Amino acid sequence: MGATTIGALIGGAVDSMSGDDDESWDGALKGAIIANVAKVVLPMAFTYAVGWAVLRGTGLIVDRAFNQGEFK
C-alpha cells in the first residue's frame, strides 16, 4: 500500500473516532494530503540534518587538525 492510501485510512479512522459526523471522507482527504506532504518534507529535513552534521564535524576536524581557534 502506498503512503497516500495509508494516510487516508488513518485519517478516516481518526475522523470517525471523533463522532462529530457520520462521514469520514474529509479525514481521509486530510490524511492523504498530510501523507503526500510528509513524503516530500521528511526526506528534505533528514538530508539537511545530515548535511549540517557533516559540515559541523568537518569544521571541528579541520580546527583540531590545524589548531585554529577555540572549540565550541
Short mmCIF file of N, CA, C and O in Angstrom, two decimals:
data_model
loop_
_atom_site.label_atom_id
_atom_site.label_comp_id
_atom_site.label_asym_id
_atom_site.label_seq_id
_atom_site.Cartn_x
_atom_site.Cartn_y
_atom_site.Cartn_z
N MET A 1 0.84 -1.18 0.00
CA MET A 1 0.00 0.00 0.00
C MET A 1 0.88 1.24 0.00
O MET A 1 1.91 1.28 0.66
N GLY A 2 0.43 2.23 -0.69
CA GLY A 2 1.18 3.47 -0.74
C GLY A 2 0.94 4.33 0.47
O GLY A 2 0.02 4.13 1.26
N ALA A 3 1.82 5.30 0.64
CA ALA A 3 1.71 6.20 1.78
C ALA A 3 0.41 7.01 1.73
O ALA A 3 -0.19 7.28 2.77
N THR A 4 -0.03 7.35 0.52
CA THR A 4 -1.26 8.11 0.39
C THR A 4 -2.45 7.30 0.89
O THR A 4 -3.31 7.80 1.61
N THR A 5 -2.48 6.02 0.52
CA THR A 5 -3.58 5.16 0.94
C THR A 5 -3.57 4.95 2.44
O THR A 5 -4.61 5.01 3.10
N ILE A 6 -2.39 4.70 2.99
CA ILE A 6 -2.29 4.50 4.43
C ILE A 6 -2.67 5.79 5.17
O ILE A 6 -3.38 5.76 6.18
N GLY A 7 -2.22 6.93 4.67
CA GLY A 7 -2.60 8.21 5.28
C GLY A 7 -4.10 8.44 5.24
O GLY A 7 -4.69 8.93 6.20
N ALA A 8 -4.72 8.07 4.12
CA ALA A 8 -6.17 8.22 4.01
C ALA A 8 -6.90 7.30 4.98
O ALA A 8 -7.88 7.70 5.62
N LEU A 9 -6.42 6.07 5.11
CA LEU A 9 -7.05 5.13 6.05
C LEU A 9 -6.92 5.61 7.49
O LEU A 9 -7.89 5.56 8.26
N ILE A 10 -5.74 6.07 7.86
CA ILE A 10 -5.53 6.56 9.22
C ILE A 10 -6.35 7.82 9.47
O ILE A 10 -6.99 7.97 10.52
N GLY A 11 -6.33 8.74 8.51
CA GLY A 11 -7.12 9.97 8.66
C GLY A 11 -8.61 9.70 8.77
O GLY A 11 -9.30 10.31 9.58
N GLY A 12 -9.11 8.77 7.97
CA GLY A 12 -10.53 8.41 8.05
C GLY A 12 -10.87 7.76 9.38
O GLY A 12 -11.93 8.02 9.96
N ALA A 13 -9.98 6.90 9.87
CA ALA A 13 -10.22 6.24 11.16
C ALA A 13 -10.22 7.24 12.31
O ALA A 13 -11.07 7.18 13.19
N VAL A 14 -9.27 8.16 12.29
CA VAL A 14 -9.21 9.16 13.35
C VAL A 14 -10.44 10.07 13.29
O VAL A 14 -11.02 10.43 14.32
N ASP A 15 -10.86 10.45 12.10
CA ASP A 15 -12.03 11.32 11.95
C ASP A 15 -13.29 10.61 12.41
O ASP A 15 -14.16 11.23 13.03
N SER A 16 -13.40 9.33 12.14
CA SER A 16 -14.61 8.62 12.55
C SER A 16 -14.65 8.39 14.06
O SER A 16 -15.71 8.22 14.64
N MET A 17 -13.49 8.40 14.72
CA MET A 17 -13.45 8.22 16.17
C MET A 17 -13.97 9.45 16.92
O MET A 17 -14.45 9.33 18.05
N SER A 18 -13.89 10.62 16.30
CA SER A 18 -14.32 11.84 16.99
C SER A 18 -15.82 11.88 17.20
O SER A 18 -16.30 12.48 18.15
N GLY A 19 -16.58 11.25 16.30
CA GLY A 19 -18.03 11.18 16.45
C GLY A 19 -18.77 12.45 16.10
O GLY A 19 -19.94 12.59 16.40
N ASP A 20 -18.10 13.42 15.48
CA ASP A 20 -18.76 14.68 15.13
C ASP A 20 -19.77 14.50 14.02
O ASP A 20 -20.84 15.10 14.04
N ASP A 21 -19.44 13.71 13.02
CA ASP A 21 -20.33 13.50 11.89
C ASP A 21 -20.26 12.05 11.44
O ASP A 21 -19.47 11.27 11.95
N ASP A 22 -21.11 11.71 10.49
CA ASP A 22 -21.16 10.33 10.02
C ASP A 22 -20.20 10.06 8.86
O ASP A 22 -20.00 8.92 8.49
N GLU A 23 -19.62 11.08 8.31
CA GLU A 23 -18.76 10.91 7.14
C GLU A 23 -17.29 11.02 7.57
O GLU A 23 -16.91 11.92 8.31
N SER A 24 -16.50 10.10 7.09
CA SER A 24 -15.07 10.15 7.42
C SER A 24 -14.23 10.49 6.19
O SER A 24 -13.02 10.41 6.24
N TRP A 25 -14.88 10.89 5.11
CA TRP A 25 -14.12 11.19 3.88
C TRP A 25 -13.25 12.43 4.04
O TRP A 25 -12.18 12.52 3.45
N ASP A 26 -13.71 13.40 4.84
CA ASP A 26 -12.89 14.60 5.00
C ASP A 26 -11.61 14.30 5.78
O ASP A 26 -10.55 14.83 5.48
N GLY A 27 -11.70 13.41 6.76
CA GLY A 27 -10.50 12.98 7.47
C GLY A 27 -9.57 12.18 6.56
O GLY A 27 -8.35 12.29 6.65
N ALA A 28 -10.17 11.35 5.68
CA ALA A 28 -9.36 10.59 4.74
C ALA A 28 -8.64 11.52 3.77
O ALA A 28 -7.47 11.30 3.43
N LEU A 29 -9.31 12.56 3.34
CA LEU A 29 -8.70 13.53 2.43
C LEU A 29 -7.55 14.27 3.12
O LEU A 29 -6.46 14.42 2.55
N LYS A 30 -7.78 14.69 4.36
CA LYS A 30 -6.72 15.37 5.10
C LYS A 30 -5.54 14.43 5.34
O LYS A 30 -4.38 14.84 5.23
N GLY A 31 -5.82 13.18 5.67
CA GLY A 31 -4.75 12.21 5.89
C GLY A 31 -3.93 11.96 4.64
O GLY A 31 -2.70 11.82 4.69
N ALA A 32 -4.60 11.89 3.49
CA ALA A 32 -3.89 11.69 2.22
C ALA A 32 -3.00 12.88 1.89
O ALA A 32 -1.87 12.72 1.43
N ILE A 33 -3.50 14.08 2.14
CA ILE A 33 -2.71 15.29 1.88
C ILE A 33 -1.49 15.34 2.79
O ILE A 33 -0.37 15.62 2.35
N ILE A 34 -1.70 15.05 4.07
CA ILE A 34 -0.58 15.06 5.02
C ILE A 34 0.45 14.02 4.65
O ILE A 34 1.66 14.25 4.74
N ALA A 35 0.01 12.84 4.20
CA ALA A 35 0.96 11.79 3.80
C ALA A 35 1.79 12.24 2.60
O ALA A 35 3.00 11.99 2.55
N ASN A 36 1.17 12.91 1.64
CA ASN A 36 1.92 13.38 0.47
C ASN A 36 2.89 14.49 0.84
O ASN A 36 4.01 14.54 0.30
N VAL A 37 2.50 15.37 1.73
CA VAL A 37 3.41 16.42 2.18
C VAL A 37 4.58 15.80 2.94
O VAL A 37 5.74 16.20 2.75
N ALA A 38 4.29 14.81 3.79
CA ALA A 38 5.35 14.17 4.57
C ALA A 38 6.34 13.43 3.67
O ALA A 38 7.53 13.36 3.99
N LYS A 39 5.86 12.89 2.54
CA LYS A 39 6.76 12.20 1.61
C LYS A 39 7.80 13.15 1.04
O LYS A 39 8.89 12.73 0.65
N VAL A 40 7.49 14.43 0.97
CA VAL A 40 8.42 15.41 0.42
C VAL A 40 9.25 16.06 1.53
O VAL A 40 10.47 16.18 1.41
N VAL A 41 8.60 16.45 2.62
CA VAL A 41 9.26 17.23 3.67
C VAL A 41 10.24 16.40 4.50
O VAL A 41 11.34 16.87 4.81
N LEU A 42 9.86 15.20 4.90
CA LEU A 42 10.73 14.40 5.77
C LEU A 42 12.07 14.05 5.14
O LEU A 42 13.10 14.20 5.81
N PRO A 43 12.13 13.61 3.88
CA PRO A 43 13.45 13.37 3.29
C PRO A 43 14.30 14.64 3.17
O PRO A 43 15.51 14.60 3.36
N MET A 44 13.66 15.76 2.89
CA MET A 44 14.40 17.02 2.81
C MET A 44 14.97 17.40 4.17
O MET A 44 16.12 17.83 4.27
N ALA A 45 14.18 17.27 5.22
CA ALA A 45 14.64 17.60 6.57
C ALA A 45 15.77 16.68 7.00
O ALA A 45 16.75 17.12 7.61
N PHE A 46 15.66 15.40 6.69
CA PHE A 46 16.70 14.44 7.05
C PHE A 46 17.99 14.75 6.30
O PHE A 46 19.07 14.74 6.90
N THR A 47 17.89 15.06 5.02
CA THR A 47 19.07 15.39 4.22
C THR A 47 19.74 16.65 4.74
O THR A 47 20.97 16.72 4.84
N TYR A 48 18.95 17.64 5.11
CA TYR A 48 19.50 18.87 5.67
C TYR A 48 20.23 18.59 6.98
O TYR A 48 21.33 19.09 7.21
N ALA A 49 19.62 17.79 7.85
CA ALA A 49 20.23 17.48 9.15
C ALA A 49 21.55 16.73 8.99
O ALA A 49 22.53 17.02 9.67
N VAL A 50 21.58 15.77 8.09
CA VAL A 50 22.81 15.02 7.86
C VAL A 50 23.88 15.93 7.26
O VAL A 50 25.04 15.90 7.68
N GLY A 51 23.52 16.76 6.32
CA GLY A 51 24.48 17.69 5.72
C GLY A 51 25.03 18.66 6.75
O GLY A 51 26.23 18.95 6.77
N TRP A 52 24.16 19.18 7.62
CA TRP A 52 24.61 20.09 8.67
C TRP A 52 25.58 19.38 9.60
O TRP A 52 26.62 19.95 9.97
N ALA A 53 25.27 18.16 10.00
CA ALA A 53 26.15 17.41 10.90
C ALA A 53 27.51 17.13 10.25
O ALA A 53 28.54 17.23 10.91
N VAL A 54 27.50 16.81 8.97
CA VAL A 54 28.76 16.55 8.27
C VAL A 54 29.59 17.82 8.19
O VAL A 54 30.80 17.80 8.46
N LEU A 55 28.99 18.94 7.85
CA LEU A 55 29.73 20.19 7.77
C LEU A 55 30.25 20.62 9.14
O LEU A 55 31.38 21.10 9.28
N ARG A 56 29.45 20.43 10.16
CA ARG A 56 29.87 20.78 11.53
C ARG A 56 31.04 19.89 11.96
O ARG A 56 32.02 20.37 12.51
N GLY A 57 30.93 18.60 11.69
CA GLY A 57 32.01 17.68 12.04
C GLY A 57 33.28 17.96 11.26
O GLY A 57 34.38 17.91 11.80
N THR A 58 33.13 18.28 9.99
CA THR A 58 34.29 18.61 9.16
C THR A 58 34.99 19.86 9.69
O THR A 58 36.21 19.93 9.75
N GLY A 59 34.20 20.84 10.08
CA GLY A 59 34.78 22.07 10.63
C GLY A 59 35.54 21.80 11.92
O GLY A 59 36.62 22.35 12.13
N LEU A 60 34.99 20.96 12.78
CA LEU A 60 35.68 20.63 14.02
C LEU A 60 36.97 19.85 13.76
O LEU A 60 37.99 20.08 14.42
N ILE A 61 36.93 18.96 12.80
CA ILE A 61 38.14 18.19 12.46
C ILE A 61 39.22 19.10 11.90
O ILE A 61 40.40 18.98 12.26
N VAL A 62 38.85 20.03 11.03
CA VAL A 62 39.83 20.97 10.47
C VAL A 62 40.40 21.84 11.58
O VAL A 62 41.61 22.07 11.64
N ASP A 63 39.55 22.33 12.49
CA ASP A 63 40.04 23.15 13.60
C ASP A 63 41.01 22.36 14.47
O ASP A 63 42.05 22.87 14.88
N ARG A 64 40.66 21.12 14.75
CA ARG A 64 41.52 20.30 15.60
C ARG A 64 42.82 19.94 14.88
O ARG A 64 43.89 19.91 15.50
N ALA A 65 42.75 19.67 13.59
CA ALA A 65 43.95 19.26 12.84
C ALA A 65 44.94 20.41 12.70
O ALA A 65 46.15 20.21 12.79
N PHE A 66 44.43 21.62 12.49
CA PHE A 66 45.31 22.75 12.27
C PHE A 66 45.40 23.68 13.48
O PHE A 66 46.03 24.72 13.41
N ASN A 67 44.75 23.28 14.58
CA ASN A 67 44.80 24.00 15.86
C ASN A 67 44.46 25.48 15.67
O ASN A 67 45.18 26.37 16.09
N GLN A 68 43.32 25.73 15.05
CA GLN A 68 42.89 27.09 14.79
C GLN A 68 41.76 27.46 15.74
O GLN A 68 40.68 26.92 15.68
N GLY A 69 41.98 28.41 16.60
CA GLY A 69 40.94 28.95 17.45
C GLY A 69 40.48 28.00 18.54
O GLY A 69 41.02 26.92 18.72
N GLU A 70 39.45 28.45 19.26
CA GLU A 70 38.88 27.66 20.34
C GLU A 70 37.80 26.74 19.80
O GLU A 70 37.16 27.03 18.80
N PHE A 71 37.57 25.66 20.53
CA PHE A 71 36.50 24.73 20.15
C PHE A 71 35.20 25.19 20.77
O PHE A 71 35.17 25.66 21.89
N LYS A 72 34.13 25.04 20.04
CA LYS A 72 32.82 25.48 20.53
C LYS A 72 31.97 24.29 20.84
O LYS A 72 32.03 23.27 20.32
#
